[in-house]
mmCIF file of C-alpha atoms in Angstrom:
data_model
loop_
_atom_site.group_PDB
_atom_site.id
_atom_site.type_symbol
_atom_site.label_atom_id
_atom_site.label_comp_id
_atom_site.label_asym_id
_atom_site.label_seq_id
_atom_site.Cartn_x
_atom_site.Cartn_y
_atom_site.Cartn_z
ATOM 1 C CA LEU A 1 78.221 104.781 136.730
ATOM 2 C CA ILE A 2 77.323 108.458 136.978
ATOM 3 C CA ILE A 3 75.279 109.913 134.136
ATOM 4 C CA VAL A 4 75.401 113.677 133.620
ATOM 5 C CA GLY A 5 72.747 115.054 131.304
ATOM 6 C CA ILE A 6 73.072 118.624 130.102
ATOM 7 C CA SER A 7 69.778 120.348 129.452
ATOM 8 C CA SER A 8 68.347 123.843 129.409
ATOM 9 C CA GLU A 9 65.321 125.569 130.815
ATOM 10 C CA GLY A 10 62.285 126.144 128.696
ATOM 11 C CA GLY A 11 60.434 124.035 126.200
ATOM 12 C CA SER A 12 61.354 122.426 122.935
ATOM 13 C CA LYS A 13 61.976 125.777 121.218
ATOM 14 C CA GLU A 14 64.724 126.710 123.702
ATOM 15 C CA PHE A 15 66.083 123.151 123.685
ATOM 16 C CA ASN A 16 66.434 123.139 119.891
ATOM 17 C CA TYR A 17 67.924 126.641 119.838
ATOM 18 C CA ASN A 18 70.538 125.756 122.461
ATOM 19 C CA ARG A 19 71.298 122.423 120.807
ATOM 20 C CA MET A 20 71.950 124.124 117.464
ATOM 21 C CA ARG A 21 74.107 126.808 119.041
ATOM 22 C CA ASP A 22 76.077 124.625 121.450
ATOM 23 C CA TYR A 23 76.751 121.525 119.345
ATOM 24 C CA THR A 24 78.004 123.227 116.185
ATOM 25 C CA PRO A 25 81.721 123.993 116.215
ATOM 26 C CA THR A 26 81.592 126.617 113.482
ATOM 27 C CA GLU A 27 79.252 129.376 112.410
ATOM 28 C CA LEU A 28 77.410 128.017 109.410
ATOM 29 C CA LYS A 29 77.735 130.179 106.331
ATOM 30 C CA SER A 30 75.668 128.597 103.593
ATOM 31 C CA GLU A 31 72.138 129.911 103.247
ATOM 32 C CA LYS A 32 70.723 126.378 103.115
ATOM 33 C CA GLU A 33 72.410 125.405 106.388
ATOM 34 C CA ARG A 34 71.402 128.654 108.106
ATOM 35 C CA LEU A 35 67.761 128.040 107.184
ATOM 36 C CA ALA A 36 67.872 124.656 108.909
ATOM 37 C CA ILE A 37 70.147 125.787 111.753
ATOM 38 C CA PRO A 38 69.685 129.539 112.258
ATOM 39 C CA VAL A 39 72.098 129.798 115.197
ATOM 40 C CA SER A 40 75.475 128.056 115.231
ATOM 41 C CA GLY A 41 79.101 128.225 116.234
ATOM 42 C CA GLY A 42 78.959 127.868 120.016
ATOM 43 C CA GLY A 43 80.731 124.503 120.172
ATOM 44 C CA LYS A 44 84.054 125.904 121.381
ATOM 45 C CA LYS A 45 82.374 127.798 124.220
ATOM 46 C CA PHE A 46 80.223 124.796 125.154
ATOM 47 C CA LEU A 47 83.275 122.524 125.206
ATOM 48 C CA GLN A 48 85.056 125.045 127.425
ATOM 49 C CA PHE A 49 82.068 125.008 129.811
ATOM 50 C CA ILE A 50 82.200 121.202 129.995
ATOM 51 C CA SER A 51 85.974 121.189 130.483
ATOM 52 C CA ASP A 52 86.387 124.126 132.862
ATOM 53 C CA GLU A 53 83.138 124.127 134.843
ATOM 54 C CA LEU A 54 81.026 120.994 134.533
ATOM 55 C CA ILE A 55 83.685 118.299 134.896
ATOM 56 C CA PRO A 56 85.407 120.018 137.862
ATOM 57 C CA PHE A 57 81.993 120.457 139.522
ATOM 58 C CA VAL A 58 81.120 116.768 139.094
ATOM 59 C CA GLU A 59 84.583 115.755 140.295
ATOM 60 C CA SER A 60 84.169 117.914 143.400
ATOM 61 C CA LYS A 61 80.828 116.307 144.327
ATOM 62 C CA TYR A 62 81.327 112.631 143.463
ATOM 63 C CA ARG A 63 84.043 110.010 143.657
ATOM 64 C CA ILE A 64 84.843 109.394 140.026
ATOM 65 C CA LYS A 65 87.720 108.009 138.032
ATOM 66 C CA LYS A 66 89.177 111.121 136.452
ATOM 67 C CA ASP A 67 90.615 109.105 133.573
ATOM 68 C CA ASP A 68 87.375 107.288 132.728
ATOM 69 C CA LYS A 69 84.824 109.591 131.115
ATOM 70 C CA THR A 70 82.469 108.938 128.204
ATOM 71 C CA LEU A 71 80.809 111.457 125.886
ATOM 72 C CA VAL A 72 77.703 110.374 123.963
ATOM 73 C CA GLY A 73 75.736 112.301 121.343
ATOM 74 C CA HIS A 74 73.254 111.875 118.503
ATOM 75 C CA SER A 75 72.981 113.978 115.319
ATOM 76 C CA LEU A 76 74.268 117.456 116.254
ATOM 77 C CA GLY A 77 75.327 115.852 119.533
ATOM 78 C CA GLY A 78 77.309 113.280 117.531
ATOM 79 C CA LEU A 79 78.945 116.117 115.626
ATOM 80 C CA PHE A 80 79.921 117.668 118.964
ATOM 81 C CA VAL A 81 81.298 114.330 120.225
ATOM 82 C CA LEU A 82 83.670 114.103 117.256
ATOM 83 C CA TYR A 83 84.569 117.793 117.496
ATOM 84 C CA THR A 84 85.542 117.149 121.121
ATOM 85 C CA LEU A 85 87.575 114.071 120.157
ATOM 86 C CA PHE A 86 89.768 116.094 117.786
ATOM 87 C CA SER A 87 89.807 119.311 119.864
ATOM 88 C CA LYS A 88 90.460 117.980 123.377
ATOM 89 C CA PRO A 89 91.200 114.286 122.887
ATOM 90 C CA ASN A 90 92.196 113.722 126.510
ATOM 91 C CA LEU A 91 89.083 115.253 128.050
ATOM 92 C CA PHE A 92 87.194 111.960 127.620
ATOM 93 C CA ASN A 93 88.529 108.520 126.860
ATOM 94 C CA LYS A 94 85.350 107.022 125.421
ATOM 95 C CA TYR A 95 83.268 108.562 122.647
ATOM 96 C CA VAL A 96 79.938 107.465 121.164
ATOM 97 C CA ALA A 97 78.820 109.385 118.048
ATOM 98 C CA VAL A 98 75.467 108.249 116.676
ATOM 99 C CA SER A 99 74.285 109.558 113.303
ATOM 100 C CA PRO A 100 76.622 112.558 113.521
ATOM 101 C CA ALA A 101 75.674 115.545 111.361
ATOM 102 C CA LEU A 102 79.062 115.583 109.626
ATOM 103 C CA MET A 103 77.867 117.267 106.462
ATOM 104 C CA LEU A 104 77.764 120.670 108.163
ATOM 105 C CA ASP A 105 80.141 123.445 107.159
ATOM 106 C CA ASP A 106 81.500 121.526 104.190
ATOM 107 C CA GLU A 107 82.455 118.514 106.352
ATOM 108 C CA PHE A 108 84.356 120.611 108.898
ATOM 109 C CA ILE A 109 85.021 117.601 111.160
ATOM 110 C CA LEU A 110 86.732 115.711 108.326
ATOM 111 C CA LYS A 111 89.034 118.703 107.825
ATOM 112 C CA GLN A 112 89.592 118.910 111.593
ATOM 113 C CA GLU A 113 90.535 115.213 111.740
ATOM 114 C CA LYS A 114 92.988 115.590 108.865
ATOM 115 C CA SER A 115 94.617 118.602 110.572
ATOM 116 C CA PHE A 116 94.759 116.608 113.811
ATOM 117 C CA ALA A 117 96.504 113.730 111.994
ATOM 118 C CA GLU A 118 99.181 116.075 110.639
ATOM 119 C CA ILE A 119 100.537 116.632 114.159
ATOM 120 C CA ASN A 120 99.299 113.558 116.075
ATOM 121 C CA SER A 121 100.017 109.894 115.518
ATOM 122 C CA LYS A 122 98.406 108.823 118.816
ATOM 123 C CA LEU A 123 94.803 108.996 119.895
ATOM 124 C CA ASN A 124 94.162 107.183 123.157
ATOM 125 C CA ALA A 125 90.418 106.712 122.957
ATOM 126 C CA SER A 126 87.721 104.150 122.460
ATOM 127 C CA VAL A 127 85.341 105.402 119.764
ATOM 128 C CA TYR A 128 82.074 103.932 118.584
ATOM 129 C CA THR A 129 80.203 105.532 115.732
ATOM 130 C CA THR A 130 77.205 104.387 113.768
ATOM 131 C CA ILE A 131 74.845 105.571 111.089
ATOM 132 C CA GLY A 132 71.512 104.113 110.034
ATOM 133 C CA SER A 133 71.317 102.317 106.700
ATOM 134 C CA ARG A 134 68.017 104.112 106.012
ATOM 135 C CA GLU A 135 69.373 107.594 106.661
ATOM 136 C CA ASP A 136 69.686 110.227 103.977
ATOM 137 C CA SER A 137 72.867 110.133 101.912
ATOM 138 C CA THR A 138 73.727 113.606 103.251
ATOM 139 C CA PHE A 139 74.430 111.833 106.573
ATOM 140 C CA ILE A 140 75.908 108.585 105.228
ATOM 141 C CA LYS A 141 78.484 109.913 102.753
ATOM 142 C CA PRO A 142 80.281 112.311 105.173
ATOM 143 C CA TRP A 143 80.214 109.592 107.844
ATOM 144 C CA ASN A 144 81.873 107.142 105.436
ATOM 145 C CA ASN A 145 84.448 109.811 104.515
ATOM 146 C CA LEU A 146 85.382 110.441 108.151
ATOM 147 C CA VAL A 147 85.551 106.757 109.120
ATOM 148 C CA ALA A 148 87.788 106.043 106.104
ATOM 149 C CA SER A 149 90.072 108.955 106.974
ATOM 150 C CA VAL A 150 90.411 107.889 110.611
ATOM 151 C CA LYS A 151 91.206 104.325 109.553
ATOM 152 C CA THR A 152 93.787 105.586 107.047
ATOM 153 C CA HIS A 153 95.591 107.536 109.781
ATOM 154 C CA ASN A 154 95.794 104.397 111.939
ATOM 155 C CA TYR A 155 96.221 106.271 115.238
ATOM 156 C CA GLU A 156 98.237 104.464 117.877
ATOM 157 C CA GLY A 157 96.021 103.744 120.899
ATOM 158 C CA LEU A 158 92.715 104.215 119.080
ATOM 159 C CA LYS A 159 90.051 101.568 119.414
ATOM 160 C CA LEU A 160 87.514 102.387 116.691
ATOM 161 C CA LYS A 161 84.307 100.523 116.044
ATOM 162 C CA SER A 162 82.148 101.840 113.221
ATOM 163 C CA GLU A 163 79.062 100.190 111.875
ATOM 164 C CA ILE A 164 76.027 100.809 109.762
ATOM 165 C CA ALA A 165 72.868 100.029 111.712
ATOM 166 C CA ASN A 166 70.733 97.916 109.402
ATOM 167 C CA SER A 167 67.210 99.245 108.741
ATOM 168 C CA GLU A 168 67.606 102.178 111.158
ATOM 169 C CA THR A 169 66.664 105.767 110.353
ATOM 170 C CA HIS A 170 68.032 108.963 111.880
ATOM 171 C CA TYR A 171 65.526 108.693 114.734
ATOM 172 C CA THR A 172 64.966 104.960 115.199
ATOM 173 C CA ILE A 173 68.715 104.569 115.737
ATOM 174 C CA ILE A 174 68.654 106.445 119.061
ATOM 175 C CA PRO A 175 67.812 103.398 121.249
ATOM 176 C CA TYR A 176 70.476 101.478 119.314
ATOM 177 C CA ILE A 177 73.213 103.270 121.260
ATOM 178 C CA ALA A 178 72.062 101.883 124.593
ATOM 179 C CA THR A 179 73.010 98.355 123.646
ATOM 180 C CA HIS A 180 75.658 98.793 120.974
ATOM 181 C CA GLY A 181 77.536 102.055 121.500
ATOM 182 C CA LEU A 182 78.023 101.804 125.227
ATOM 183 C CA LYS A 183 78.869 98.106 125.104
ATOM 184 C CA ALA A 184 81.443 98.824 122.403
ATOM 185 C CA VAL A 185 83.334 101.519 124.325
ATOM 186 C CA PHE A 186 83.178 99.696 127.655
ATOM 187 C CA GLU A 187 84.387 96.381 126.208
ATOM 188 C CA LYS A 188 87.698 95.238 127.648
#
């Protein structure tokens, strides 16, 4: 197993800035969202970096199975995981989206998934997604909407496991992925 962590130089201020910019697929327009996330919309560029630079670099340095890659993310990272799934579904074959921030940009990812379903009946991926039962409804409702939509489209080749993590909050759920999310996508 090779783990590739993507980070940035600087302290927490730079980390948060880059996370907001890189993990959001669209530029947020509502004033309320821009107050919470002042910089956004770099997801496409970040995904291109991963696809065109990072993965080829890792493949050139290490012996890896090119058809066995996993993308994991929490909150904005979970949003980015699902954006990647419906933008470049063959880039990874396993996806773990924990407490994804799906409410952003009027549930953009839900709209993206519905557009994806209009032209795709197959989705060859193993997907695990979870949300904490003690999270705010602004996280839970969009998550329920997306899971229901994906299940309705019944993609051929998709292995989806979705669950509500009992008694977990947006932050206590993070360790939950180590035992549940990764086990779920690596299950035979």
